Coordinates of C-alpha atoms in Angstrom, one line a residue:
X1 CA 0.0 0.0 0.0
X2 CA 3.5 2.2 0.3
X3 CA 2.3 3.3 3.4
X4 CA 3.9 4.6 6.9
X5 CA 7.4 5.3 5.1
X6 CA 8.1 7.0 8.0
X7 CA 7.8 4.1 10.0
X8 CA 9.6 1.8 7.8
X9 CA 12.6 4.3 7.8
X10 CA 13.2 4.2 11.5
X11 CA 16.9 3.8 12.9
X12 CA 16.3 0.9 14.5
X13 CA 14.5 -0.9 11.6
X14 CA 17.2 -0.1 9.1
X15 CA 19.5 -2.6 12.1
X16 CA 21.6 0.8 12.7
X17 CA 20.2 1.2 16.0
X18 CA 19.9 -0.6 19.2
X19 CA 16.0 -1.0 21.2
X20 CA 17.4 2.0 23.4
X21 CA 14.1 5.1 24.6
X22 CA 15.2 7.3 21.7
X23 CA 13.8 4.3 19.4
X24 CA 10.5 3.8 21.2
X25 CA 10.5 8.3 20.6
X26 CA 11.3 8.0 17.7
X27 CA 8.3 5.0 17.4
X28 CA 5.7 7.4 19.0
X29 CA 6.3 10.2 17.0
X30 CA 6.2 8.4 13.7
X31 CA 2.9 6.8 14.5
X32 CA 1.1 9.7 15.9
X33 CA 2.2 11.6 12.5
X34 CA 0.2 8.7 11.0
X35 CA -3.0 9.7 12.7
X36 CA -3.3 7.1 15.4
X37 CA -3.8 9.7 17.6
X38 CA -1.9 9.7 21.3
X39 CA -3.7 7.4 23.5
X40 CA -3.5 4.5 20.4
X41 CA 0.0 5.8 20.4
X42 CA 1.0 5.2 23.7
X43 CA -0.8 2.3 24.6
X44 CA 0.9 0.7 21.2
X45 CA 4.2 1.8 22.3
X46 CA 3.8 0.7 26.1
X47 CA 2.7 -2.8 24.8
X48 CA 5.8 -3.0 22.8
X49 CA 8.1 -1.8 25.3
X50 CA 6.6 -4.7 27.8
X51 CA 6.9 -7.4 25.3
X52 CA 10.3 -6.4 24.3
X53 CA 11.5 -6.2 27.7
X54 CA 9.6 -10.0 28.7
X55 CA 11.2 -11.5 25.6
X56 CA 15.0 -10.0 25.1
X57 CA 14.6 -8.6 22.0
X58 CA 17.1 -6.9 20.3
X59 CA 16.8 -8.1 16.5
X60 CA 15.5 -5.6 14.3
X61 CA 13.5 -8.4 12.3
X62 CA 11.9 -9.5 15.9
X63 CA 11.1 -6.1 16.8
X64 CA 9.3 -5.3 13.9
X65 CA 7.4 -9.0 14.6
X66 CA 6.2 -8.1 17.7
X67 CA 5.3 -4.5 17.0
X68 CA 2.8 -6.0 14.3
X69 CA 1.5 -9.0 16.4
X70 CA 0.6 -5.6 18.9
X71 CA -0.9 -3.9 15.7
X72 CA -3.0 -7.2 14.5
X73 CA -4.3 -7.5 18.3
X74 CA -5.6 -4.0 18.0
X75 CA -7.5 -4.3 15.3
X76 CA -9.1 -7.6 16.2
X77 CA -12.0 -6.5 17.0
X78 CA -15.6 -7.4 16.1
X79 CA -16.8 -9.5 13.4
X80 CA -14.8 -8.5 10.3
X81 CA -17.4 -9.9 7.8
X82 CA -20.5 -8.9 6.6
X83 CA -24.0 -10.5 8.3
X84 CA -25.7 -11.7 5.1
X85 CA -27.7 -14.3 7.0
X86 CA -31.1 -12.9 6.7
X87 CA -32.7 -12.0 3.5
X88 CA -32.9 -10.2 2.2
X89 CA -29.6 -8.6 4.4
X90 CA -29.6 -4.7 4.7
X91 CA -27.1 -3.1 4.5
X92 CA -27.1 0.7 5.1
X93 CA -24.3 3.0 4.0
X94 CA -23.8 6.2 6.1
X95 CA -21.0 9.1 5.9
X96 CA -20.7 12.7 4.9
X97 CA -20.8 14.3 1.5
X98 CA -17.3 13.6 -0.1
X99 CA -15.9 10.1 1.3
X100 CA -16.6 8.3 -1.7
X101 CA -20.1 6.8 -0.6
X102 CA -21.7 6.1 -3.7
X103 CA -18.9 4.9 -5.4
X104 CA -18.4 2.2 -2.7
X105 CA -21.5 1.1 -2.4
X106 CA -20.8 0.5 -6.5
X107 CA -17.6 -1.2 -5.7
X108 CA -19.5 -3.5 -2.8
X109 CA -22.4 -4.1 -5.2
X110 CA -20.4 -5.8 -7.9
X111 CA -18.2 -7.5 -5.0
X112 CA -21.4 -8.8 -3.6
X113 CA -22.9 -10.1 -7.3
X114 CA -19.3 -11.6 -7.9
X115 CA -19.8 -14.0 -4.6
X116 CA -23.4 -15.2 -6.3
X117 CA -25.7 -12.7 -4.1
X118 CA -29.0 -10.9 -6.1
X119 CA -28.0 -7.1 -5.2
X120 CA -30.4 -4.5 -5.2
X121 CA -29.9 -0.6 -4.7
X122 CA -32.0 1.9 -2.5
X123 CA -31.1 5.5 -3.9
X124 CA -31.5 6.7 -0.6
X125 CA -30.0 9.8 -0.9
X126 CA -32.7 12.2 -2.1
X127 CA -31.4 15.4 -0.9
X128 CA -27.9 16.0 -3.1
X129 CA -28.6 16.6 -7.0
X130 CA -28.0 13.9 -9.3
X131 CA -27.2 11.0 -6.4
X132 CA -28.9 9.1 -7.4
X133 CA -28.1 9.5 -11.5
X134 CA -25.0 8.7 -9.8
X135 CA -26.3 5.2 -8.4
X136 CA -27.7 4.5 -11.5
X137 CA -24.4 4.5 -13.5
X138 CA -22.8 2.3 -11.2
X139 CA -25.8 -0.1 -10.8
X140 CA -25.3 -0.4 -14.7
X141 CA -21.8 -1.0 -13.9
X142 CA -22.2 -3.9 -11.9
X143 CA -25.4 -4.9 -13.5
X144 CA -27.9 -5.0 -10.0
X145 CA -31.4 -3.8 -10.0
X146 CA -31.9 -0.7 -8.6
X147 CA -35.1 1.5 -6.8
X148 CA -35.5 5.3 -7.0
X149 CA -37.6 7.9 -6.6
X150 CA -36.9 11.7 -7.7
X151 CA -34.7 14.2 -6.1
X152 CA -36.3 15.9 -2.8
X153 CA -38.8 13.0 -2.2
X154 CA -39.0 10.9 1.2
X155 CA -35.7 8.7 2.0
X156 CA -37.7 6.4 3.8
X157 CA -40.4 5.8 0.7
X158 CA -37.3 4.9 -1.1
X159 CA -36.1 2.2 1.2
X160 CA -39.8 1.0 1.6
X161 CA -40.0 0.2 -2.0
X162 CA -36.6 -1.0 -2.1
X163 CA -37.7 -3.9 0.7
X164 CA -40.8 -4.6 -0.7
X165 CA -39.1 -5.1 -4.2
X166 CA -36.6 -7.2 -2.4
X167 CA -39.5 -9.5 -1.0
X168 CA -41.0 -9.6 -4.4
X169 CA -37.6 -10.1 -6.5
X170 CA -36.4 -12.4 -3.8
X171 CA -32.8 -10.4 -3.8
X172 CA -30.3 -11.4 -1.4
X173 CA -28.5 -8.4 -0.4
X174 CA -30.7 -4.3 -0.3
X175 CA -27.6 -1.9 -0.1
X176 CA -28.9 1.6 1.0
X177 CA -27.3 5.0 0.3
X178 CA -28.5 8.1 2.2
X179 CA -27.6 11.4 2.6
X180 CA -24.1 13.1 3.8
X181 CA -25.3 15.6 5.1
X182 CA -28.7 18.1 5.5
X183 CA -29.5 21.4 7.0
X184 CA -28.1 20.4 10.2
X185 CA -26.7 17.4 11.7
X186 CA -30.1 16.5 13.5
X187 CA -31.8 16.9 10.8
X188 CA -29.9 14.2 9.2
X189 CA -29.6 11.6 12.4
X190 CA -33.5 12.5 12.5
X191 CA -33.7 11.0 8.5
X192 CA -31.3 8.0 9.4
X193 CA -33.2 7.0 12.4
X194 CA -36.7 6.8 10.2
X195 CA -35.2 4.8 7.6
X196 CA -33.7 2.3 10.4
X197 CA -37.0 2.3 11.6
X198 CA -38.6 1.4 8.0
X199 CA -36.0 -1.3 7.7
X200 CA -36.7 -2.7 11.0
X201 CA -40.2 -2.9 10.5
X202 CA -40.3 -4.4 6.7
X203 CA -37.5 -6.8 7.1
X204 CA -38.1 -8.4 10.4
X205 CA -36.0 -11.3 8.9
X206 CA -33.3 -9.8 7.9
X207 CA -29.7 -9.3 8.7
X208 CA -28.4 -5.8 8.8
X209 CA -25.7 -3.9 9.2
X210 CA -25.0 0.2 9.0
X211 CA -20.9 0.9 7.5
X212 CA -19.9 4.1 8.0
X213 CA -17.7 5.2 4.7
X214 CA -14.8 6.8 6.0
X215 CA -12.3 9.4 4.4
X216 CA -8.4 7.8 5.0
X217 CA -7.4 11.1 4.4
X218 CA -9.0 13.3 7.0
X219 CA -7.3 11.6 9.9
X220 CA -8.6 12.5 13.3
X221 CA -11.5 13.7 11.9
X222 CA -12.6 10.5 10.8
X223 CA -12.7 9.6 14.1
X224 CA -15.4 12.1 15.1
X225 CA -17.5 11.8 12.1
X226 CA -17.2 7.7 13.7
X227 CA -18.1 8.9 17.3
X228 CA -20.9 11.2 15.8
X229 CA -22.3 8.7 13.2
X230 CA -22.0 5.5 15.9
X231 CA -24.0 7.5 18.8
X232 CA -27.3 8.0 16.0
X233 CA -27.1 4.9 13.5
X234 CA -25.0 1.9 15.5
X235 CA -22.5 1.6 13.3
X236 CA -21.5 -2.2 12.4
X237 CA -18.2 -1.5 10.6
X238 CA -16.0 1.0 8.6
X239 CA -15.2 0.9 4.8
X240 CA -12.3 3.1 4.5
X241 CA -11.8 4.9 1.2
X242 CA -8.8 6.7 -1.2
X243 CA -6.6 4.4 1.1
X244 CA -3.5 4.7 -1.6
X245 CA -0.1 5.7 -1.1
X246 CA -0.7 9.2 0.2
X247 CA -3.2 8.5 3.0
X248 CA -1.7 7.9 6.5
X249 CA -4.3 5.1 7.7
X250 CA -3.2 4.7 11.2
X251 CA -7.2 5.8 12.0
X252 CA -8.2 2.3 11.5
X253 CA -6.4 1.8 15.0
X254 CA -7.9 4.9 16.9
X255 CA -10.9 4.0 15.8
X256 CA -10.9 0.4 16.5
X257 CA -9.5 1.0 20.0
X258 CA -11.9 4.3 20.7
X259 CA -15.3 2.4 19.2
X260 CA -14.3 -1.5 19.0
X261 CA -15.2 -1.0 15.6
X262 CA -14.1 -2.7 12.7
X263 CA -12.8 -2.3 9.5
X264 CA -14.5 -4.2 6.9
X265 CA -13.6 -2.9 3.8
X266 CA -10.8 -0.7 2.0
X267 CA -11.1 1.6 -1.6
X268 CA -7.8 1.2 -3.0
X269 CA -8.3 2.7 -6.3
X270 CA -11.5 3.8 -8.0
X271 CA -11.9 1.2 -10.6
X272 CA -15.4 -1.1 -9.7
X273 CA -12.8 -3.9 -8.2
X274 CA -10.8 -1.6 -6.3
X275 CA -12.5 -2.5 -2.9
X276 CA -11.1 -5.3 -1.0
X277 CA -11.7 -7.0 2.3
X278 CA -9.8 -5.5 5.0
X279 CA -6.6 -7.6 6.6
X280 CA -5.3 -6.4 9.7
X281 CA -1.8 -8.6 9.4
X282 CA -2.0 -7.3 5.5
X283 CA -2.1 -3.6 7.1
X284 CA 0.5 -4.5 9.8
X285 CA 2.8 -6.0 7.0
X286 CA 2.1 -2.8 5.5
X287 CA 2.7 -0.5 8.2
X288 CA 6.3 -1.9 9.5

C-alpha cells in the first residue's frame, strides 16, 4: 500500500540502532504523524516496550514482529465480515458528503454479485442533485437492480420500496445509500433514524448492518464523524476509502480502540474492483 514510510525508515528498523528510549520516541512520534492519535499511540508503544522487555529482543527483524503481532491485536475487534444471513440482508451506507459513498457502495455491489448474491440498490440519498443519476451509472456497472424515486422525495419511501421489491424479486442483499449531510446534523440523524426504523419494521428477517464510509485522508477527523455517526445509526463496521499511497491510515487503530469497531472494507483505487476486504496482518505488513 507504500504506506507509513516513516515508519519503515526508523533507525532501528534499518538494524543501525539498538532497542534504546530514543527508538520507542522516535516509534511514537512516527505513529502519531500517521494519525493514530496519542492514546492509540501510547498504549501501542507501552505494549511493545513490555513485550520487548519480557522476551530479550534486540533483532531488528523481531522487533518489527512483535510491534505488528501488537498492531493485528488492536485491530481484532468485532466481526470482520459482513451479516448476510437474513434475506434479504440490509445493508445501510452512512457518511458525509465527499468520502466516496456512492462509489463504494458501487464497488461493494459488484463484489457482492461476484460472490453469487441478487443485489439491489435503494437510492437513498434524495437530498444532493444527481445522487442518485450517480447510483444508476454504477448499478449499470455492476449490472444489479436498482429503486429510485426523484430528487427531494421521502428517503424512507425509497427504502420501503426497495424492501418490498426485495421480498417480491427475492434479492439477497438491499444496499442503502443516504444522505451526507442536510441542513443540520439533527436533521440528518432525525432521517437516518426513520429509515432504520422502516427497515426494522419491513424486514423483520433480515440481517443488517450500518458501515460508515470513512475518508483515510481526513485523519482525526474521521474519528469524530465515527463517534458522531455511531451514537445515531449503531454503526457495524467502517469501509475506509482513497486508502493509496498518500493516506496515512493509522485511523483504523484509533478507531478500532476508541469504538471496538471494525474495518471491513478498504477503496484502494477507484476502478469497480478496487475495494477489498480489510486484513489487519495485511495492514501491519504494510505499516512496518
Amino acid at each position: 500500500m507504500g504506506l507509513f514510510n516513516k515508519i519503515k525508515k526508523l533507525s532501528i528498523f534499518s538494524g543501525l540502532f539498538s532497542v534504546d528510549e530514543e527508538f520507542f520516541e522516535e516509534l511514537e512520534e512516527a505513529l502519531i504523524l500517521s494519525d493514530m492519535g496519542m492514546d492509540t499511540t501510547m498504549e501501542a508503544v507501552e505494549e511493545l516496550r513490555s513485550r520487548v522487555k519480557e522476551r530479550k529482543l534486540k533483532d531488528p527483524e523481531e522487533v518489527k514482529a512483535c510491534l505488528r503481532e501488537i498492531l493485528v491485536e488492536m485491530l481484532s475487534v468485532g466481526e470482520p465480515g459482513l451479516d448476510l444471513s437474513g434475506k434479504p440482508a440490509v445493508i445501510l451506507m452512512i457518511g458525509v458528503n465527499g468520502v466516496g459513498k456512492t462509489t463504494t457502495i458501487g464497488k461493494l455491489a459488484n463484489l457482492l454479485k461476484n460472490q453469487g448474491n441478487r443485489v439491489l440498490l435503494a437510492a437513498g440519498d434524495t437530498f444532493r442533485a444527481a445522487a442518485s443519476d450517480q447510483l444508476t451509472i454504477w448499478a449499470d456497472r455492476a449490472k444489479v437492480d436498482i429503486i429510485k424515486h426523484g430528487e427531494g422525495s421521502d428517503p424512507a419511501a425509497v427504502v420501503f420500496d426497495a424492501m418490498n421489491a426485495a421480498r417480491a424479486r427475492k434479492s439477497d442483499v438491499v444496499l442503502v445509500d443516504t444522505a451526507g449531510r442536510l441542513h443540520n446534523k439533527q436533521n440528518l440523524m432525525n432521517e437516518l433514524n426513520k429509515i432504520r426504523r422502516v427497515i426494522d419494521r419491513e424486514g423483520e428477517t433480515s440481517s443488517k448492518e450500518v458501515l460508515l464510509v470513512l475518508d483515510a485522508t481526513t485523519g482525526q477527523n474521521g474519528l469524530i464523524q465515527a463517534k458522531q455517526f455511531g451514537e445515531s445509526a449503531g454503526i457495524t463496521g467502517i469501509v475506509l476509502t482513497k486508502l493509496d499511497g498518500t493516506a496515512k491510515g493509522g485511523i483504523v487503530l484509533a478507531i478500532a480502540k476508541e469504538l471496538g469497531v471494525p474495518v471491513k472494507f478498504v477503496g484502494l483505487g477507484e476502478g469497480i474492483d478496487d475495494l477489498q476486504p480489510f486484513d489487519p496482518a495485511a495492514f501491519a505488513e504494510a505499516l512496518i
